[in-house]
Coordinates of C-alpha atoms in Angstrom, one line a residue:
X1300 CA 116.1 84.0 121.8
X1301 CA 115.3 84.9 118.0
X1302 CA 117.1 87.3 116.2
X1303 CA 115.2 90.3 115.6
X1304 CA 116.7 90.8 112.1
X1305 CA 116.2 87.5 110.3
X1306 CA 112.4 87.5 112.2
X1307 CA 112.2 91.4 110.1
X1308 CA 113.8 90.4 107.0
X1309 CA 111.3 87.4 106.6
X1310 CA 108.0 89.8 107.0
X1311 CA 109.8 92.0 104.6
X1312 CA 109.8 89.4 101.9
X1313 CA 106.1 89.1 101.9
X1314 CA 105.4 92.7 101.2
X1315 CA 107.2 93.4 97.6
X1316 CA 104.6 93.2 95.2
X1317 CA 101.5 92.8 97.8
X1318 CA 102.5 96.5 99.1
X1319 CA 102.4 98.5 95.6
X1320 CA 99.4 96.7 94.0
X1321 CA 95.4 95.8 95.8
X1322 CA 93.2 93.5 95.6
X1323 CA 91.2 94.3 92.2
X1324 CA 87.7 95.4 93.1
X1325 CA 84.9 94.9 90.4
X1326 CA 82.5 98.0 90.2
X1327 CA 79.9 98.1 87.7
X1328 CA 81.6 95.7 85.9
X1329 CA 84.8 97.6 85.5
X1330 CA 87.5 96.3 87.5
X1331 CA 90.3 98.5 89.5
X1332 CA 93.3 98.1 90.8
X1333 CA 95.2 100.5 92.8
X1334 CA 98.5 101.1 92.4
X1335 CA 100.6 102.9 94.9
X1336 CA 104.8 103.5 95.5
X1337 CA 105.3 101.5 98.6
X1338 CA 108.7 101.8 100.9
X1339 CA 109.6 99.7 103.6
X1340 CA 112.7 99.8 105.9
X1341 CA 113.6 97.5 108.5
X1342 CA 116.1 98.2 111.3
X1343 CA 117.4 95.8 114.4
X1344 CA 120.7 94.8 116.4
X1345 CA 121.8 94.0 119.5
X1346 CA 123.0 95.8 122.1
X1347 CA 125.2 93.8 125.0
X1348 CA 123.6 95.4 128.3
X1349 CA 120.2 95.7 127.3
X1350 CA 119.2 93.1 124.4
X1351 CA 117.7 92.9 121.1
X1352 CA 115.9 95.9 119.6
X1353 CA 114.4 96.9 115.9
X1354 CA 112.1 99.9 114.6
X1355 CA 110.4 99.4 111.1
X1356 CA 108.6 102.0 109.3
X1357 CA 106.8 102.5 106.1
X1358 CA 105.5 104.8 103.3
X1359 CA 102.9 104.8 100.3
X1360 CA 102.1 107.1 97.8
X1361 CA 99.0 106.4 96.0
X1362 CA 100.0 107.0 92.0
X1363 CA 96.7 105.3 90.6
X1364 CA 94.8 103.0 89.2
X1365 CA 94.8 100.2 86.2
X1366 CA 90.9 100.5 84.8
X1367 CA 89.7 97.1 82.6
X1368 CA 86.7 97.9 80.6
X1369 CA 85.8 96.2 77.4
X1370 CA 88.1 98.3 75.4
X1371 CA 91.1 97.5 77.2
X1372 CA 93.2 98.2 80.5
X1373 CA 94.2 101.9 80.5
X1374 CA 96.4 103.4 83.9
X1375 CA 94.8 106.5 85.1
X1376 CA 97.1 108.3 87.2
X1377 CA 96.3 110.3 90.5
X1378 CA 96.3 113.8 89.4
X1379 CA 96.7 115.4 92.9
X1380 CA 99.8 112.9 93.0
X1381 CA 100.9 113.9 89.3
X1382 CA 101.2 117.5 90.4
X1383 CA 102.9 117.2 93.5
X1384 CA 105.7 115.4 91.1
X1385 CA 105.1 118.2 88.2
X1386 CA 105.3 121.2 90.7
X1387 CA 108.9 120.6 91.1
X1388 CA 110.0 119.2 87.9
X1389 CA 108.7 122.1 85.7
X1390 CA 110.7 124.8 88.1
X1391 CA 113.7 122.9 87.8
X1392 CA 113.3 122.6 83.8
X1393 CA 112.7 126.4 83.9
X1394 CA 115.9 127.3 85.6
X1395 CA 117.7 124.7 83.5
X1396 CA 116.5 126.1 80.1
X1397 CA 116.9 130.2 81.6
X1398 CA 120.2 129.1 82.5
X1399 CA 121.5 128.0 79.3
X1400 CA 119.7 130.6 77.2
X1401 CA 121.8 133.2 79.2
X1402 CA 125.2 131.1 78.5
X1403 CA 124.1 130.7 74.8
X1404 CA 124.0 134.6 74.6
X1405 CA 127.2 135.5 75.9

């Protein structure tokens, strides 16, 4: 009987780069290629009374695209992405900087 975790861990190699970058795709001459944060985990073992078992699951968040025109490549970020990350971070700069404002005035 294979074991469920080496048989895992060897599809898991193949996804590194694969998973965060496509294929590039030529439109109008421009070529694109999406780049998104990709998470894999993998999970298995081996219980005595009832056999081998594993669970897998996965994640990607797309964050943009690399553009090649004549000029050069440029990134151009996924702006619905960008704010989801900006929402946060901006809130927690504002409490920092209220925060030590009020322990600079006392």
């Amino acid at each position: 009987m294979p074991n469920i975790a080496l048989e895992l861990g060897k599809q898991a190699a193949s996804l590194g780069v694969k998973s965060a970058y496509g294929e590039t795709v030529d439109v109008d001459g421009v070529g694109v290629t999406p780049v998104a944060l990709a998470i894999t985990c993998f999970a298995g073992g081996e219980v005595e009374q009832q056999g081998d078992g594993g669970a897998g699951g996965g994640m990607a968040v797309p964050l943009g695209v690399y553009v090649r025109r004549e000029e050069g490549l440029r990134f151009e970020p996924n702006l619905i992405t960008l704010l989801a990350v900006a929402v946060p971070f901006v809130w927690v700069s504002g409490r920092a900087i209220t925060r030590i404002i009020r322990a600079l005035k006392k």
